[in-house]
Coordinates of N, CA and C in Angstrom, one line a residue:
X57 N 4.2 12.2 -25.6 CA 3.6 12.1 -24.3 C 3.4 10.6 -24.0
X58 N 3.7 10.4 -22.4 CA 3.9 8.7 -22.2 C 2.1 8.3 -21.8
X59 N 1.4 7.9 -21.8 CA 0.5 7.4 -21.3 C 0.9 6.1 -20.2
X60 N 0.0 6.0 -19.3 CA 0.9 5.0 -18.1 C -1.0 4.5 -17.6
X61 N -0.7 3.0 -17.4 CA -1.9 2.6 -16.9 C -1.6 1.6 -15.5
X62 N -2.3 1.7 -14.9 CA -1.8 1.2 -13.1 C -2.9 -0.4 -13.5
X63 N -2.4 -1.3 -12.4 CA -2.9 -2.5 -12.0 C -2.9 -3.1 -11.2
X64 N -3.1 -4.3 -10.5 CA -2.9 -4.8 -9.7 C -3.7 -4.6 -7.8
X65 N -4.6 -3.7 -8.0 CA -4.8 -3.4 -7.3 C -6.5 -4.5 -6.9
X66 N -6.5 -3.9 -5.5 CA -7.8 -5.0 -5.3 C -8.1 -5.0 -3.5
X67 N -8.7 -5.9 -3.3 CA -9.2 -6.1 -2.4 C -8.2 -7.3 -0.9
X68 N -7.7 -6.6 -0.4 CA -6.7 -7.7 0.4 C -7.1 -7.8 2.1
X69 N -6.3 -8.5 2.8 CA -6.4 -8.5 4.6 C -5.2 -8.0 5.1
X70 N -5.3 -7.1 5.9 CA -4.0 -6.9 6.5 C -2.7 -8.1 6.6
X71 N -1.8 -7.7 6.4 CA -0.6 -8.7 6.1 C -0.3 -9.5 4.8
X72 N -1.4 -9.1 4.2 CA -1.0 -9.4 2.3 C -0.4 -8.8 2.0
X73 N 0.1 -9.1 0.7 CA 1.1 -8.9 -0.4 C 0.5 -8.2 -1.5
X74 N 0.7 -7.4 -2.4 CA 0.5 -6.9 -3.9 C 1.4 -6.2 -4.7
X75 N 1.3 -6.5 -5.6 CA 2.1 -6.3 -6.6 C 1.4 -5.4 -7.5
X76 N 1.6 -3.6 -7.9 CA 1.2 -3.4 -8.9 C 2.0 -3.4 -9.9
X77 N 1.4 -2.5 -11.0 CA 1.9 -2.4 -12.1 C 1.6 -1.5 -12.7
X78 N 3.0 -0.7 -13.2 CA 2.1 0.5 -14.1 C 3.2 0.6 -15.5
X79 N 1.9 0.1 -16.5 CA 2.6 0.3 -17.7 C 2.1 1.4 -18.9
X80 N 4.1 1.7 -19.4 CA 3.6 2.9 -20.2 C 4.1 2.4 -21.8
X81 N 3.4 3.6 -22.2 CA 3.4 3.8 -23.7 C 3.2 4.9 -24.1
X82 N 3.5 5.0 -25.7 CA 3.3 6.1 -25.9 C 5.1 6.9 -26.0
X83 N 6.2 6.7 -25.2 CA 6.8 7.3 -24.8 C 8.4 6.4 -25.6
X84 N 9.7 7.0 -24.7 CA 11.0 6.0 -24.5 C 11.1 5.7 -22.9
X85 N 10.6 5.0 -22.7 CA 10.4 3.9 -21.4 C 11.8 4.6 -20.9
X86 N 12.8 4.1 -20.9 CA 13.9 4.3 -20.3 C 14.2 5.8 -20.0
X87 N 13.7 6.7 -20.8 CA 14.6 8.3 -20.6 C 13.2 8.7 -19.4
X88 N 12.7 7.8 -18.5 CA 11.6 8.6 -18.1 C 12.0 8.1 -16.2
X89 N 11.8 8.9 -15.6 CA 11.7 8.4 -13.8 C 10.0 8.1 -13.8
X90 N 9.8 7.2 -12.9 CA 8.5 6.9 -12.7 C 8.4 6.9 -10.8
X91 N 7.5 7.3 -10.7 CA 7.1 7.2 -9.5 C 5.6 6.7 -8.8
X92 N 5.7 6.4 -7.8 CA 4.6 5.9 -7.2 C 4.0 7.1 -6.5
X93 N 2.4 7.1 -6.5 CA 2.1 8.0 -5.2 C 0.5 7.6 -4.6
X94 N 0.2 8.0 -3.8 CA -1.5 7.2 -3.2 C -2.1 8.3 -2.9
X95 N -3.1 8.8 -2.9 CA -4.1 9.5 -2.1 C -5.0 8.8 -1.4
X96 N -5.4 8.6 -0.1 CA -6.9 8.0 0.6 C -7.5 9.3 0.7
X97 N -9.0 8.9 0.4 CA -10.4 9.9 0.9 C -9.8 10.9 1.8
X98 N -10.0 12.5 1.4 CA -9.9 13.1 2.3 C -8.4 13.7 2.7
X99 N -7.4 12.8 2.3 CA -5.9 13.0 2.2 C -5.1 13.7 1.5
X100 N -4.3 14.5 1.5 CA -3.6 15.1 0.7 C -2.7 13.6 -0.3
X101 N -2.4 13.6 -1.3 CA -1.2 12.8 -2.1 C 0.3 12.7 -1.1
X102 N 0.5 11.6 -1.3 CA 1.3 10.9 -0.8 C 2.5 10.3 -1.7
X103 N 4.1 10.3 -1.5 CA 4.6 10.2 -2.1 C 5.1 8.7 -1.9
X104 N 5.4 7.7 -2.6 CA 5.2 6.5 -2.1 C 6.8 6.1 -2.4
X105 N 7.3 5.8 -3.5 CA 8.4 5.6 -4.1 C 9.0 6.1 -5.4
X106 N 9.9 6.1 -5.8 CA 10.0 6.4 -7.5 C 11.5 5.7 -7.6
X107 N 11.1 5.9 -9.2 CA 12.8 4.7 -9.6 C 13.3 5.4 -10.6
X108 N 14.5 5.7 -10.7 CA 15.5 6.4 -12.0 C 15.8 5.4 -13.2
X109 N 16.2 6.1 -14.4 CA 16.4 5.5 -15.1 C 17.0 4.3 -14.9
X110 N 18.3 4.7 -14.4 CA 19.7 3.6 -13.9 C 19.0 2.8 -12.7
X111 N 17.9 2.6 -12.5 CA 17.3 2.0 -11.4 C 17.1 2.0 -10.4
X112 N 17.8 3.0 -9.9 CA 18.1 3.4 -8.2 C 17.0 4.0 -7.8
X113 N 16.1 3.6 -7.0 CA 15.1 3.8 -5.8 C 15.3 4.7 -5.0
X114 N 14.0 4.9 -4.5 CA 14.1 6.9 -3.9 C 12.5 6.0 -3.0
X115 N 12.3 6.0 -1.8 CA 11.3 5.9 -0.9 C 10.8 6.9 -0.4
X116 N 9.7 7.0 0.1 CA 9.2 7.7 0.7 C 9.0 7.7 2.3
X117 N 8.3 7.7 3.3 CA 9.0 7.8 5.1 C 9.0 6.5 5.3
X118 N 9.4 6.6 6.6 CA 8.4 5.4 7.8 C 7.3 4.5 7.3
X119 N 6.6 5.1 6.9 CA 5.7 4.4 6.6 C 5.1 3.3 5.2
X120 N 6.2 3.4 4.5 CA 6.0 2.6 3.6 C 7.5 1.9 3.2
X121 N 8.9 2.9 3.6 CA 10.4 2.1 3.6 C 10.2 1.2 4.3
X122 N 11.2 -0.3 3.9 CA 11.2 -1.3 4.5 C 9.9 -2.3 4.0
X123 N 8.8 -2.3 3.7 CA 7.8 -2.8 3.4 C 7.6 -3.0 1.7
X124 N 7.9 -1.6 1.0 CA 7.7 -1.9 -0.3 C 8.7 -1.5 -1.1
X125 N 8.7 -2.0 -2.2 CA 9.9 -2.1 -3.1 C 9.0 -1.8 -4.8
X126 N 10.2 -1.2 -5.1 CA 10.1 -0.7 -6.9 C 11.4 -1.4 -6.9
X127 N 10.5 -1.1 -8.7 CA 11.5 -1.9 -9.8 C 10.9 -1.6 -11.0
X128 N 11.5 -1.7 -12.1 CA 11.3 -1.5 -13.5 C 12.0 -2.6 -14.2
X129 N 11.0 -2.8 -15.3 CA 11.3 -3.8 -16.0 C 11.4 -2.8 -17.8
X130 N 12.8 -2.5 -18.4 CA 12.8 -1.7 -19.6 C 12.1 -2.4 -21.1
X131 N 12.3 -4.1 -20.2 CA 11.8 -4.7 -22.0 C 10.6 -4.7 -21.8
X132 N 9.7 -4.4 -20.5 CA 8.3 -4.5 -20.7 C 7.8 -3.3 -20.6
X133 N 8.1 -2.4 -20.2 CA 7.9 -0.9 -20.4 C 6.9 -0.8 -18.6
X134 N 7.5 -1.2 -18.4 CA 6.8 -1.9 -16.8 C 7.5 -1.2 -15.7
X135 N 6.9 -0.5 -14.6 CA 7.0 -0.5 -13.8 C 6.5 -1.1 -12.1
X136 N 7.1 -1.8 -11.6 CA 6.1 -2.3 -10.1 C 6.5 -1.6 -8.9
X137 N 5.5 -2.1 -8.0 CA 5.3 -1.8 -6.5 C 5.3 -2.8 -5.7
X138 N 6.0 -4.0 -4.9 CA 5.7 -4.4 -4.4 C 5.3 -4.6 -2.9
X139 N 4.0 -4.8 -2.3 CA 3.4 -4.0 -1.2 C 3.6 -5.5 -0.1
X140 N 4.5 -5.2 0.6 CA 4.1 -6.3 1.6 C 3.4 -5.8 2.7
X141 N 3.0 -6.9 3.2 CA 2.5 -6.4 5.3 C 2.0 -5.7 5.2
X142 N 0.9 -5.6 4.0 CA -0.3 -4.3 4.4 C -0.9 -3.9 5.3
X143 N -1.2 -2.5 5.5 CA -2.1 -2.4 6.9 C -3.5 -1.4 6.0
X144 N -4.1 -1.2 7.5 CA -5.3 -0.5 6.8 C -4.9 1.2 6.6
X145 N -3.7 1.3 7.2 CA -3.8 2.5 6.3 C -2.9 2.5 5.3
X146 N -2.4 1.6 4.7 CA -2.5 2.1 3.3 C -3.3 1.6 2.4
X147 N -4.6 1.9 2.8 CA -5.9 1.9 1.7 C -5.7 3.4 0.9
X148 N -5.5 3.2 -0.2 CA -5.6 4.2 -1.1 C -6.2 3.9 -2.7
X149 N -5.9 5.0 -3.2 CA -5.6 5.4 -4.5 C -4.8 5.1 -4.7
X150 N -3.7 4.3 -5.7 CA -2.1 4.4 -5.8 C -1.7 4.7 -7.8
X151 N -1.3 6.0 -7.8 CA -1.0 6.1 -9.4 C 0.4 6.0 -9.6
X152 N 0.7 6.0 -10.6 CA 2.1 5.7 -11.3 C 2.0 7.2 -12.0
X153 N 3.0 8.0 -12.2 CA 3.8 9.1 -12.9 C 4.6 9.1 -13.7
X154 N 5.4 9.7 -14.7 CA 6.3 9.6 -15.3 C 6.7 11.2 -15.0
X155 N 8.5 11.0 -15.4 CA 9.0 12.6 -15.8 C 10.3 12.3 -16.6
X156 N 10.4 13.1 -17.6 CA 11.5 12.6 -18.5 C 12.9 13.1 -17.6
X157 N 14.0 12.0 -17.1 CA 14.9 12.0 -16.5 C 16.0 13.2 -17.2
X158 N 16.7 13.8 -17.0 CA 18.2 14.4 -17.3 C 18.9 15.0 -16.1
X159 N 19.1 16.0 -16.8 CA 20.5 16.9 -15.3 C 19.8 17.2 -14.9
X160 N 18.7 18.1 -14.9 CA 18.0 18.8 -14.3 C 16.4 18.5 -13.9
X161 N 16.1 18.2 -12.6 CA 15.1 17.4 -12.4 C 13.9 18.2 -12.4
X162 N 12.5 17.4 -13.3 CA 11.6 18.5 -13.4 C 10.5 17.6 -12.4
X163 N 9.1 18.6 -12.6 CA 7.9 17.6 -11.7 C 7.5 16.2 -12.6
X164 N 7.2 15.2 -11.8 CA 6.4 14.9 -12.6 C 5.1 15.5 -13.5
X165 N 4.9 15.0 -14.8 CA 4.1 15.5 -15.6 C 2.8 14.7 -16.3
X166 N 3.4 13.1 -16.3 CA 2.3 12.5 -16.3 C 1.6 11.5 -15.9
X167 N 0.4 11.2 -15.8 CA 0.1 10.5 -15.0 C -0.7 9.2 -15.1
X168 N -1.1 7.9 -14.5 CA -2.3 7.4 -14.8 C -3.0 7.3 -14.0
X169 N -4.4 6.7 -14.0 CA -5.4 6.8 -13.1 C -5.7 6.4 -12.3
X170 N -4.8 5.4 -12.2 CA -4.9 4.9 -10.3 C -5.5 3.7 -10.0
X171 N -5.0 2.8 -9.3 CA -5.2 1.6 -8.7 C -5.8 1.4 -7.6
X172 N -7.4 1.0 -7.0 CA -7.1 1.2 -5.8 C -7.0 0.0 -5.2
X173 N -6.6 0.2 -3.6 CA -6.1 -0.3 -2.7 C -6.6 -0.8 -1.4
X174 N -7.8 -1.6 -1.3 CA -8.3 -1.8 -0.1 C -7.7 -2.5 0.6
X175 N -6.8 -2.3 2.4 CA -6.6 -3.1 2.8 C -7.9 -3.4 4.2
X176 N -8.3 -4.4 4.2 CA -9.2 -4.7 5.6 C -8.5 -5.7 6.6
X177 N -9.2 -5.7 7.4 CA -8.4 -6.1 8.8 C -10.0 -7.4 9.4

């Protein structure tokens, strides 16, 4: 089982930058998809981004394509988010996932506990 811990998160102004970070262990870094997702108060989960093994990026709508970018780093067992042009609504929760990659795609299964995300204006 991968254990995954989020960071990066904090306190910004609309039009900042952040960078998280969700690092795992526990696991083989590489045989796993990781993904991003956010909840705000009251919101259903939100699917943010995720990244495949081979690295290839998967976004989520409008509202966060074009603005933020993943990536993974295999020697650090690292995965990021990079958040540009924040606005206030994406104030959230934002956790990192894991699911072990193959032919057949399953749910994500595990998870960490979340970074949060205040953006103010």
């Amino acid at each position: 089982q991968v254990q995954l811990v989020e960071s990066g998160g904090g306190l910004v102004q609309a039009g900042d930058s952040l960078r998280l970070s969700c690092a795992a262990s526990g696991g083989i870094f590489r045989n796993y998809r990781i993904g991003w997702f956010r909840q705000a108060p009251g919101k259903e989960r939100e699917f943010v981004a995720e990244i495949a093994r081979n690295g290839d990026p998967t976004y989520g709508g409008d509202s966060v394509k074009g603005r933020f970018t993943i990536s993974r780093d295999n020697f650090k067992n690292t995965v990021y988010l990079q958040m540009n042009s924040l606005k206030n609504e994406d104030t959230a929760v934002y956790s990192c996932a894991a699911a072990v990659e193959g032919i057949v795609r399953i749910p994500y299964h595990s998870w960490g506990q979340g970074t949060k995300v205040t953006v103010s204006s």
